[in-house]
Amino acid sequence: MKEILEKLKSEAIEKIENATQINQLEEVRIRMLGKKGALTEMLRSMGKLSAEERPLVGKSVNEVKVLIEKELSDKKQMLEEKALMDRLGSESIDITLPGKKPESGTLHPITKTTLEIQEIFASIGFSVAEGPEIDFAKYNFDYLNTPENHPSRGMNDTFYISEDVLLRTQTSPVQIRTMLQNKPPIKIISPGKVYRKDEIDATHSPLFNQMEGLIVDKGITMSDLKGSLEYFARSLFGKDTKTKFRHHQFYFTEPGAEMDATCPKCGGKGCRVCSNTGWIEILGCGMVHPRVQSMCGIDPEEYSGFAFGLGLCLWHGH
Ligand code: DAH
């Protein structure tokens, strides 16, 4: 009996030592200590032993049982720790991996166009002036020589905040603000948002972007206007671009004109973009009206100037 017990004990301990996985320990436990395990059987068969032998054998079997249980739980703890270490090792973060690059946005097409046009005018000495989108009616209309009864002044066309204050319908009030605050020479452009009560369709929106331009100095003539604006059109659309000026009345210019450029899409042959005319309207312009200059305190006898306003849309293919 003692020999068998010794054998079982060393066998179990060897198996426990060699075990590399927790389920191998479980096997040992079942085989030794389970309901039908070897030690359990031994305890059960003790009935056959003599009364003197029984407590001695019982004691040894129990000792072996306790020993095996301890070995099993020690080894189990060891294997669990090892498994944890392995997992931590394999799941560790590789800080040498390159990070994920956040996707970056791009500039809005209107912004790109604005910057491009600003650069063109900067190259011939214009600087950028800013004006408010909420402005006084007097700067948006009165100082611009707009007749008292002109329809654009009405509630149907213009967003009024109060009787005297509105969302500007054009960037032209920046001309007025600039002339009121500065003595010539003046040479500015002014991009920005403008507002009109228009329903949205393919070519209208209650909010759109314009760029104003103003130059006032001694001896400015219509040929300065034409030269500057032709230079602008060729810089923006390409050197083969042609321009033409058609008379158009604006209350704040005398004379006034609209400038067309050959369509940048088809080069003037005619296409969908230019409605088969070969031309697209680019801007309104003119010589600053003497009355406007006077209202702003700039003597029209001494100084003259030209102005223009262009609608910023996406015509040049951005
Ligand atoms: N403000 C005009 C508009 O919104 C555009 C314009 C025309 C501006 C002629 C000017 C100009 O400075 O001289 O339709």
mmCIF file of C-alpha atoms and ligand atoms in Angstrom:
data_model
loop_
_atom_site.group_PDB
_atom_site.id
_atom_site.type_symbol
_atom_site.label_atom_id
_atom_site.label_comp_id
_atom_site.label_asym_id
_atom_site.label_seq_id
_atom_site.Cartn_x
_atom_site.Cartn_y
_atom_site.Cartn_z
ATOM 1 C CA MET A 1 0.000 0.000 0.000
ATOM 2 C CA LYS A 2 2.744 2.416 0.958
ATOM 3 C CA GLU A 3 4.616 1.689 -2.231
ATOM 4 C CA ILE A 4 1.560 2.287 -4.351
ATOM 5 C CA LEU A 5 0.976 5.575 -2.548
ATOM 6 C CA GLU A 6 4.596 6.646 -3.094
ATOM 7 C CA LYS A 7 4.318 5.767 -6.750
ATOM 8 C CA LEU A 8 1.100 7.701 -7.211
ATOM 9 C CA LYS A 9 2.611 10.651 -5.405
ATOM 10 C CA SER A 10 5.774 10.841 -7.524
ATOM 11 C CA GLU A 11 3.808 10.240 -10.689
ATOM 12 C CA ALA A 12 1.424 13.070 -9.836
ATOM 13 C CA ILE A 13 4.204 15.458 -8.889
ATOM 14 C CA GLU A 14 6.092 14.722 -12.090
ATOM 15 C CA LYS A 15 2.991 15.351 -14.191
ATOM 16 C CA ILE A 16 2.352 18.598 -12.339
ATOM 17 C CA GLU A 17 5.929 19.716 -12.869
ATOM 18 C CA ASN A 18 5.793 18.944 -16.564
ATOM 19 C CA ALA A 19 2.401 20.519 -17.121
ATOM 20 C CA THR A 20 2.482 23.500 -19.431
ATOM 21 C CA GLN A 21 -1.256 24.109 -19.550
ATOM 22 C CA ILE A 22 -3.974 24.481 -16.974
ATOM 23 C CA ASN A 23 -6.104 21.710 -18.447
ATOM 24 C CA GLN A 24 -3.221 19.253 -17.884
ATOM 25 C CA LEU A 25 -3.412 20.107 -14.170
ATOM 26 C CA GLU A 26 -7.118 19.476 -14.216
ATOM 27 C CA GLU A 27 -6.439 16.013 -15.654
ATOM 28 C CA VAL A 28 -4.077 15.234 -12.793
ATOM 29 C CA ARG A 29 -6.609 16.453 -10.282
ATOM 30 C CA ILE A 30 -9.374 14.247 -11.695
ATOM 31 C CA ARG A 31 -7.133 11.235 -11.880
ATOM 32 C CA MET A 32 -5.917 11.562 -8.312
ATOM 33 C CA LEU A 33 -8.563 13.406 -6.355
ATOM 34 C CA GLY A 34 -11.692 13.130 -8.478
ATOM 35 C CA LYS A 35 -14.664 10.969 -7.505
ATOM 36 C CA LYS A 36 -13.043 8.000 -9.121
ATOM 37 C CA GLY A 37 -9.488 9.206 -8.606
ATOM 38 C CA ALA A 38 -6.709 6.940 -7.354
ATOM 39 C CA LEU A 39 -6.464 8.488 -3.895
ATOM 40 C CA THR A 40 -10.200 8.590 -3.486
ATOM 41 C CA GLU A 41 -10.350 4.890 -4.327
ATOM 42 C CA MET A 42 -7.643 4.176 -1.790
ATOM 43 C CA LEU A 43 -9.527 5.937 0.949
ATOM 44 C CA ARG A 44 -12.657 4.080 -0.025
ATOM 45 C CA SER A 45 -10.952 0.673 0.094
ATOM 46 C CA MET A 46 -9.620 1.267 3.587
ATOM 47 C CA GLY A 47 -12.545 -0.698 4.965
ATOM 48 C CA LYS A 48 -10.646 -3.816 4.068
ATOM 49 C CA LEU A 49 -7.754 -2.893 6.294
ATOM 50 C CA SER A 50 -7.266 -3.895 9.907
ATOM 51 C CA ALA A 51 -8.207 -1.459 12.634
ATOM 52 C CA GLU A 52 -4.548 -0.742 13.409
ATOM 53 C CA GLU A 53 -3.558 -0.115 9.803
ATOM 54 C CA ARG A 54 -6.526 2.071 8.956
ATOM 55 C CA PRO A 55 -5.564 5.330 10.710
ATOM 56 C CA LEU A 56 -1.938 5.096 9.553
ATOM 57 C CA VAL A 57 -2.850 4.551 5.921
ATOM 58 C CA GLY A 58 -5.583 7.137 6.138
ATOM 59 C CA LYS A 59 -3.103 9.637 7.482
ATOM 60 C CA SER A 60 -0.541 8.990 4.708
ATOM 61 C CA VAL A 61 -3.153 9.112 1.975
ATOM 62 C CA ASN A 62 -4.421 12.418 3.338
ATOM 63 C CA GLU A 63 -0.927 13.813 3.510
ATOM 64 C CA VAL A 64 -0.377 12.925 -0.131
ATOM 65 C CA LYS A 65 -3.753 14.408 -1.006
ATOM 66 C CA VAL A 66 -2.944 17.698 0.708
ATOM 67 C CA LEU A 67 0.469 17.774 -0.945
ATOM 68 C CA ILE A 68 -0.935 17.187 -4.411
ATOM 69 C CA GLU A 69 -3.619 19.821 -3.896
ATOM 70 C CA LYS A 70 -0.965 22.341 -2.917
ATOM 71 C CA GLU A 71 1.279 21.435 -5.840
ATOM 72 C CA LEU A 72 -1.690 21.768 -8.176
ATOM 73 C CA SER A 73 -2.712 25.175 -6.915
ATOM 74 C CA ASP A 74 0.883 26.484 -6.908
ATOM 75 C CA LYS A 75 1.433 25.331 -10.456
ATOM 76 C CA LYS A 76 -1.954 26.678 -11.539
ATOM 77 C CA GLN A 77 -1.068 30.105 -10.182
ATOM 78 C CA MET A 78 2.279 29.961 -11.950
ATOM 79 C CA LEU A 79 0.711 29.012 -15.271
ATOM 80 C CA GLU A 80 -1.896 31.766 -14.958
ATOM 81 C CA GLU A 81 0.786 34.342 -14.285
ATOM 82 C CA LYS A 82 2.785 33.126 -17.225
ATOM 83 C CA ALA A 83 -0.274 33.271 -19.491
ATOM 84 C CA LEU A 84 -0.892 36.844 -18.390
ATOM 85 C CA MET A 85 2.706 37.836 -19.029
ATOM 86 C CA ASP A 86 2.608 36.209 -22.470
ATOM 87 C CA ARG A 87 -0.573 38.088 -23.315
ATOM 88 C CA LEU A 88 0.785 41.401 -22.116
ATOM 89 C CA GLY A 89 3.912 40.738 -24.147
ATOM 90 C CA SER A 90 2.037 39.985 -27.335
ATOM 91 C CA GLU A 91 -0.495 42.800 -26.916
ATOM 92 C CA SER A 92 1.986 45.526 -26.084
ATOM 93 C CA ILE A 93 1.753 48.705 -28.127
ATOM 94 C CA ASP A 94 4.437 49.189 -30.711
ATOM 95 C CA ILE A 95 5.269 52.856 -30.267
ATOM 96 C CA THR A 96 7.543 52.795 -33.294
ATOM 97 C CA LEU A 97 4.563 52.304 -35.650
ATOM 98 C CA PRO A 98 3.750 55.482 -37.580
ATOM 99 C CA GLY A 99 0.540 57.161 -36.348
ATOM 100 C CA LYS A 100 -2.662 57.445 -38.336
ATOM 101 C CA LYS A 101 -2.658 60.654 -40.301
ATOM 102 C CA PRO A 102 -5.784 62.747 -39.723
ATOM 103 C CA GLU A 103 -7.418 63.679 -43.009
ATOM 104 C CA SER A 104 -6.995 67.363 -43.698
ATOM 105 C CA GLY A 105 -9.586 69.538 -45.381
ATOM 106 C CA THR A 106 -9.027 71.901 -48.267
ATOM 107 C CA LEU A 107 -9.964 75.502 -48.833
ATOM 108 C CA HIS A 108 -13.455 76.255 -50.123
ATOM 109 C CA PRO A 109 -13.465 77.033 -53.867
ATOM 110 C CA ILE A 110 -14.716 80.572 -53.172
ATOM 111 C CA THR A 111 -11.838 81.097 -50.738
ATOM 112 C CA LYS A 112 -9.326 79.778 -53.277
ATOM 113 C CA THR A 113 -10.713 82.082 -55.955
ATOM 114 C CA THR A 114 -10.682 85.039 -53.565
ATOM 115 C CA LEU A 115 -7.054 84.428 -52.626
ATOM 116 C CA GLU A 116 -6.043 84.046 -56.255
ATOM 117 C CA ILE A 117 -7.740 87.300 -57.261
ATOM 118 C CA GLN A 118 -6.269 89.108 -54.245
ATOM 119 C CA GLU A 119 -2.823 88.018 -55.358
ATOM 120 C CA ILE A 120 -3.388 89.355 -58.869
ATOM 121 C CA PHE A 121 -4.454 92.767 -57.575
ATOM 122 C CA ALA A 122 -1.706 92.786 -54.950
ATOM 123 C CA SER A 123 0.785 92.415 -57.809
ATOM 124 C CA ILE A 124 -0.331 95.811 -59.146
ATOM 125 C CA GLY A 125 -0.361 97.534 -55.775
ATOM 126 C CA PHE A 126 -3.864 97.043 -54.360
ATOM 127 C CA SER A 127 -4.273 96.330 -50.663
ATOM 128 C CA VAL A 128 -7.222 94.608 -49.000
ATOM 129 C CA ALA A 129 -9.838 96.629 -47.097
ATOM 130 C CA GLU A 130 -12.626 95.188 -45.002
ATOM 131 C CA GLY A 131 -16.130 96.373 -44.282
ATOM 132 C CA PRO A 132 -19.054 95.101 -42.193
ATOM 133 C CA GLU A 133 -21.745 92.801 -43.572
ATOM 134 C CA ILE A 134 -24.296 94.622 -41.421
ATOM 135 C CA ASP A 135 -24.094 98.222 -42.544
ATOM 136 C CA PHE A 136 -25.967 101.487 -42.554
ATOM 137 C CA ALA A 137 -28.470 102.030 -45.356
ATOM 138 C CA LYS A 138 -26.764 105.359 -46.077
ATOM 139 C CA TYR A 139 -23.481 103.640 -47.028
ATOM 140 C CA ASN A 140 -25.208 100.903 -49.011
ATOM 141 C CA PHE A 141 -27.486 103.330 -50.929
ATOM 142 C CA ASP A 142 -27.386 107.094 -50.187
ATOM 143 C CA TYR A 143 -23.656 107.732 -50.527
ATOM 144 C CA LEU A 144 -23.697 105.542 -53.629
ATOM 145 C CA ASN A 145 -26.044 108.028 -55.259
ATOM 146 C CA THR A 146 -28.918 105.525 -55.413
ATOM 147 C CA PRO A 147 -32.228 107.296 -56.167
ATOM 148 C CA GLU A 148 -34.660 107.582 -53.263
ATOM 149 C CA ASN A 149 -37.273 105.437 -54.995
ATOM 150 C CA HIS A 150 -34.960 102.795 -56.465
ATOM 151 C CA PRO A 151 -36.498 99.282 -56.188
ATOM 152 C CA SER A 152 -33.312 97.744 -54.703
ATOM 153 C CA ARG A 153 -33.915 99.855 -51.591
ATOM 154 C CA GLY A 154 -37.222 98.106 -50.958
ATOM 155 C CA MET A 155 -38.068 95.463 -48.393
ATOM 156 C CA ASN A 156 -38.635 92.996 -51.220
ATOM 157 C CA ASP A 157 -34.998 93.037 -52.267
ATOM 158 C CA THR A 158 -33.045 93.923 -49.156
ATOM 159 C CA PHE A 159 -32.825 92.413 -45.680
ATOM 160 C CA TYR A 160 -33.424 95.275 -43.248
ATOM 161 C CA ILE A 161 -32.467 95.015 -39.589
ATOM 162 C CA SER A 162 -34.001 98.402 -38.830
ATOM 163 C CA GLU A 163 -34.953 101.364 -40.986
ATOM 164 C CA ASP A 164 -31.324 102.510 -41.142
ATOM 165 C CA VAL A 165 -29.453 99.234 -40.845
ATOM 166 C CA LEU A 166 -29.354 96.356 -43.298
ATOM 167 C CA LEU A 167 -27.393 93.397 -44.598
ATOM 168 C CA ARG A 168 -25.308 94.997 -47.325
ATOM 169 C CA THR A 169 -26.518 94.117 -50.832
ATOM 170 C CA GLN A 170 -23.118 94.811 -52.388
ATOM 171 C CA THR A 171 -19.506 95.376 -51.363
ATOM 172 C CA SER A 172 -19.703 98.950 -52.736
ATOM 173 C CA PRO A 173 -20.303 100.528 -49.271
ATOM 174 C CA VAL A 174 -16.651 99.656 -48.549
ATOM 175 C CA GLN A 175 -15.767 102.243 -51.237
ATOM 176 C CA ILE A 176 -17.670 104.868 -49.273
ATOM 177 C CA ARG A 177 -16.175 103.892 -45.906
ATOM 178 C CA THR A 178 -12.689 103.953 -47.442
ATOM 179 C CA MET A 179 -13.142 107.366 -49.073
ATOM 180 C CA LEU A 180 -14.631 108.842 -45.882
ATOM 181 C CA GLN A 181 -11.685 107.651 -43.830
ATOM 182 C CA ASN A 182 -8.735 108.101 -46.210
ATOM 183 C CA LYS A 183 -7.241 110.749 -48.399
ATOM 184 C CA PRO A 184 -6.120 109.749 -51.916
ATOM 185 C CA PRO A 185 -4.150 107.974 -53.210
ATOM 186 C CA ILE A 186 -6.542 105.087 -52.515
ATOM 187 C CA LYS A 187 -6.036 101.667 -54.053
ATOM 188 C CA ILE A 188 -8.040 98.873 -52.431
ATOM 189 C CA ILE A 189 -9.930 95.707 -53.114
ATOM 190 C CA SER A 190 -12.498 94.309 -50.707
ATOM 191 C CA PRO A 191 -13.861 90.791 -50.882
ATOM 192 C CA GLY A 192 -16.867 89.717 -48.833
ATOM 193 C CA LYS A 193 -20.355 88.358 -48.465
ATOM 194 C CA VAL A 194 -23.424 90.243 -49.631
ATOM 195 C CA TYR A 195 -27.131 89.539 -49.163
ATOM 196 C CA ARG A 196 -30.236 89.886 -51.295
ATOM 197 C CA LYS A 197 -33.744 88.477 -51.031
ATOM 198 C CA ASP A 198 -33.375 85.999 -53.871
ATOM 199 C CA GLU A 199 -34.815 82.515 -54.069
ATOM 200 C CA ILE A 200 -32.132 79.846 -54.465
ATOM 201 C CA ASP A 201 -31.708 78.472 -57.969
ATOM 202 C CA ALA A 202 -28.755 77.570 -60.184
ATOM 203 C CA THR A 203 -27.604 81.185 -60.475
ATOM 204 C CA HIS A 204 -29.156 82.916 -57.431
ATOM 205 C CA SER A 205 -28.655 82.764 -53.703
ATOM 206 C CA PRO A 206 -29.633 85.092 -50.829
ATOM 207 C CA LEU A 207 -25.951 85.084 -49.863
ATOM 208 C CA PHE A 208 -23.161 85.442 -52.369
ATOM 209 C CA ASN A 209 -19.646 86.811 -52.604
ATOM 210 C CA GLN A 210 -18.355 89.895 -54.325
ATOM 211 C CA MET A 211 -15.055 91.678 -54.636
ATOM 212 C CA GLU A 212 -15.005 95.460 -54.781
ATOM 213 C CA GLY A 213 -12.147 97.504 -56.139
ATOM 214 C CA LEU A 214 -11.462 101.229 -55.862
ATOM 215 C CA ILE A 215 -8.660 103.472 -56.978
ATOM 216 C CA VAL A 216 -8.664 107.232 -56.464
ATOM 217 C CA ASP A 217 -5.742 109.470 -57.335
ATOM 218 C CA LYS A 218 -4.750 112.415 -59.474
ATOM 219 C CA GLY A 219 -5.233 111.844 -63.183
ATOM 220 C CA ILE A 220 -6.927 108.421 -63.152
ATOM 221 C CA THR A 221 -8.671 107.802 -66.472
ATOM 222 C CA MET A 222 -10.799 105.223 -68.244
ATOM 223 C CA SER A 223 -7.661 103.759 -69.815
ATOM 224 C CA ASP A 224 -6.319 102.966 -66.333
ATOM 225 C CA LEU A 225 -9.599 101.163 -65.686
ATOM 226 C CA LYS A 226 -9.370 99.170 -68.908
ATOM 227 C CA GLY A 227 -5.698 98.355 -68.551
ATOM 228 C CA SER A 228 -6.046 97.163 -64.958
ATOM 229 C CA LEU A 229 -9.128 95.053 -65.567
ATOM 230 C CA GLU A 230 -7.757 93.498 -68.747
ATOM 231 C CA TYR A 231 -4.594 92.598 -66.865
ATOM 232 C CA PHE A 232 -6.756 91.031 -64.178
ATOM 233 C CA ALA A 233 -8.792 88.964 -66.680
ATOM 234 C CA ARG A 234 -5.678 87.684 -68.455
ATOM 235 C CA SER A 235 -3.976 86.815 -65.169
ATOM 236 C CA LEU A 236 -6.993 84.878 -63.958
ATOM 237 C CA PHE A 237 -8.162 83.173 -67.158
ATOM 238 C CA GLY A 238 -5.018 82.993 -69.289
ATOM 239 C CA LYS A 239 -3.050 85.339 -71.536
ATOM 240 C CA ASP A 240 -5.201 84.755 -74.634
ATOM 241 C CA THR A 241 -8.295 86.037 -72.877
ATOM 242 C CA LYS A 242 -10.046 88.920 -74.621
ATOM 243 C CA THR A 243 -12.260 91.454 -72.905
ATOM 244 C CA LYS A 244 -14.963 93.843 -73.996
ATOM 245 C CA PHE A 245 -16.688 96.691 -72.232
ATOM 246 C CA ARG A 246 -20.397 97.383 -72.698
ATOM 247 C CA HIS A 247 -21.986 100.520 -71.416
ATOM 248 C CA HIS A 248 -24.087 100.009 -68.305
ATOM 249 C CA GLN A 249 -25.519 102.494 -65.871
ATOM 250 C CA PHE A 250 -24.616 102.351 -62.219
ATOM 251 C CA TYR A 251 -25.675 105.324 -60.117
ATOM 252 C CA PHE A 252 -22.263 105.603 -58.524
ATOM 253 C CA THR A 253 -20.242 105.626 -61.765
ATOM 254 C CA GLU A 254 -20.023 107.961 -64.729
ATOM 255 C CA PRO A 255 -19.521 106.450 -67.226
ATOM 256 C CA GLY A 256 -20.324 102.887 -66.168
ATOM 257 C CA ALA A 257 -19.726 99.604 -67.948
ATOM 258 C CA GLU A 258 -19.875 95.883 -67.681
ATOM 259 C CA MET A 259 -16.847 93.851 -68.671
ATOM 260 C CA ASP A 260 -17.133 90.530 -70.481
ATOM 261 C CA ALA A 261 -14.271 88.083 -70.978
ATOM 262 C CA THR A 262 -13.948 85.283 -73.488
ATOM 263 C CA CYS A 263 -15.296 82.132 -71.871
ATOM 264 C CA PRO A 264 -12.467 80.410 -69.948
ATOM 265 C CA LYS A 265 -14.112 77.049 -70.589
ATOM 266 C CA CYS A 266 -14.274 77.078 -74.411
ATOM 267 C CA GLY A 267 -11.908 79.960 -75.149
ATOM 268 C CA GLY A 268 -14.678 81.865 -76.945
ATOM 269 C CA LYS A 269 -16.005 79.147 -79.255
ATOM 270 C CA GLY A 270 -19.287 78.815 -77.381
ATOM 271 C CA CYS A 271 -20.298 76.171 -74.842
ATOM 272 C CA ARG A 272 -22.752 75.415 -72.088
ATOM 273 C CA VAL A 273 -20.932 77.625 -69.572
ATOM 274 C CA CYS A 274 -21.256 80.748 -71.759
ATOM 275 C CA SER A 275 -24.674 79.799 -73.198
ATOM 276 C CA ASN A 276 -22.998 79.483 -76.609
ATOM 277 C CA THR A 277 -22.092 83.162 -76.749
ATOM 278 C CA GLY A 278 -18.339 82.713 -76.234
ATOM 279 C CA TRP A 279 -18.430 85.489 -73.593
ATOM 280 C CA ILE A 280 -19.157 85.669 -69.891
ATOM 281 C CA GLU A 281 -19.971 88.738 -67.848
ATOM 282 C CA ILE A 282 -17.297 89.255 -65.224
ATOM 283 C CA LEU A 283 -17.896 92.530 -63.462
ATOM 284 C CA GLY A 284 -19.447 95.981 -63.275
ATOM 285 C CA CYS A 285 -17.167 98.982 -63.322
ATOM 286 C CA GLY A 286 -16.901 102.662 -64.055
ATOM 287 C CA MET A 287 -15.331 105.986 -63.234
ATOM 288 C CA VAL A 288 -16.297 107.044 -59.710
ATOM 289 C CA HIS A 289 -19.239 109.467 -59.989
ATOM 290 C CA PRO A 290 -18.181 113.038 -59.108
ATOM 291 C CA ARG A 291 -21.203 113.314 -56.801
ATOM 292 C CA VAL A 292 -20.056 110.229 -54.840
ATOM 293 C CA GLN A 293 -16.572 111.688 -54.480
ATOM 294 C CA SER A 294 -17.998 114.999 -53.268
ATOM 295 C CA MET A 295 -20.223 113.300 -50.692
ATOM 296 C CA CYS A 296 -17.111 111.558 -49.373
ATOM 297 C CA GLY A 297 -15.129 114.796 -49.217
ATOM 298 C CA ILE A 298 -12.821 114.089 -52.144
ATOM 299 C CA ASP A 299 -12.763 116.954 -54.622
ATOM 300 C CA PRO A 300 -13.688 115.642 -58.116
ATOM 301 C CA GLU A 301 -11.818 118.575 -59.656
ATOM 302 C CA GLU A 302 -8.582 117.413 -58.083
ATOM 303 C CA TYR A 303 -8.998 113.654 -58.032
ATOM 304 C CA SER A 304 -10.618 110.978 -60.150
ATOM 305 C CA GLY A 305 -10.967 107.253 -59.757
ATOM 306 C CA PHE A 306 -12.396 104.037 -61.023
ATOM 307 C CA ALA A 307 -14.252 101.255 -59.248
ATOM 308 C CA PHE A 308 -15.389 97.762 -60.019
ATOM 309 C CA GLY A 309 -17.406 94.997 -58.425
ATOM 310 C CA LEU A 310 -17.176 91.381 -59.417
ATOM 311 C CA GLY A 311 -19.296 88.458 -58.394
ATOM 312 C CA LEU A 312 -17.195 85.630 -57.056
ATOM 313 C CA CYS A 313 -18.448 82.409 -58.490
ATOM 314 C CA LEU A 314 -16.713 79.340 -59.753
ATOM 315 C CA TRP A 315 -16.308 80.292 -63.362
ATOM 316 C CA HIS A 316 -12.670 79.616 -63.701
ATOM 317 C CA GLY A 317 -12.764 75.935 -63.127
ATOM 318 C CA HIS A 318 -11.738 75.355 -59.505
HETATM 319 N N1 DAH B 1 -22.206 97.029 -56.775
HETATM 320 C C1 DAH B 1 -22.541 96.568 -58.097
HETATM 321 C C2 DAH B 1 -23.465 95.364 -58.005
HETATM 322 O O1 DAH B 1 -23.575 94.788 -56.981
HETATM 323 C C3 DAH B 1 -21.296 96.140 -58.854
HETATM 324 C C4 DAH B 1 -20.451 97.311 -59.217
HETATM 325 C C5 DAH B 1 -20.632 97.990 -60.413
HETATM 326 C C6 DAH B 1 -19.469 97.775 -58.358
HETATM 327 C C7 DAH B 1 -19.873 99.048 -60.789
HETATM 328 C C8 DAH B 1 -18.679 98.870 -58.718
HETATM 329 C C9 DAH B 1 -18.902 99.494 -59.935
HETATM 330 O O2 DAH B 1 -17.726 99.331 -57.926
HETATM 331 O O3 DAH B 1 -18.131 100.572 -60.288
HETATM 332 O O4 DAH B 1 -24.086 95.035 -58.969
#
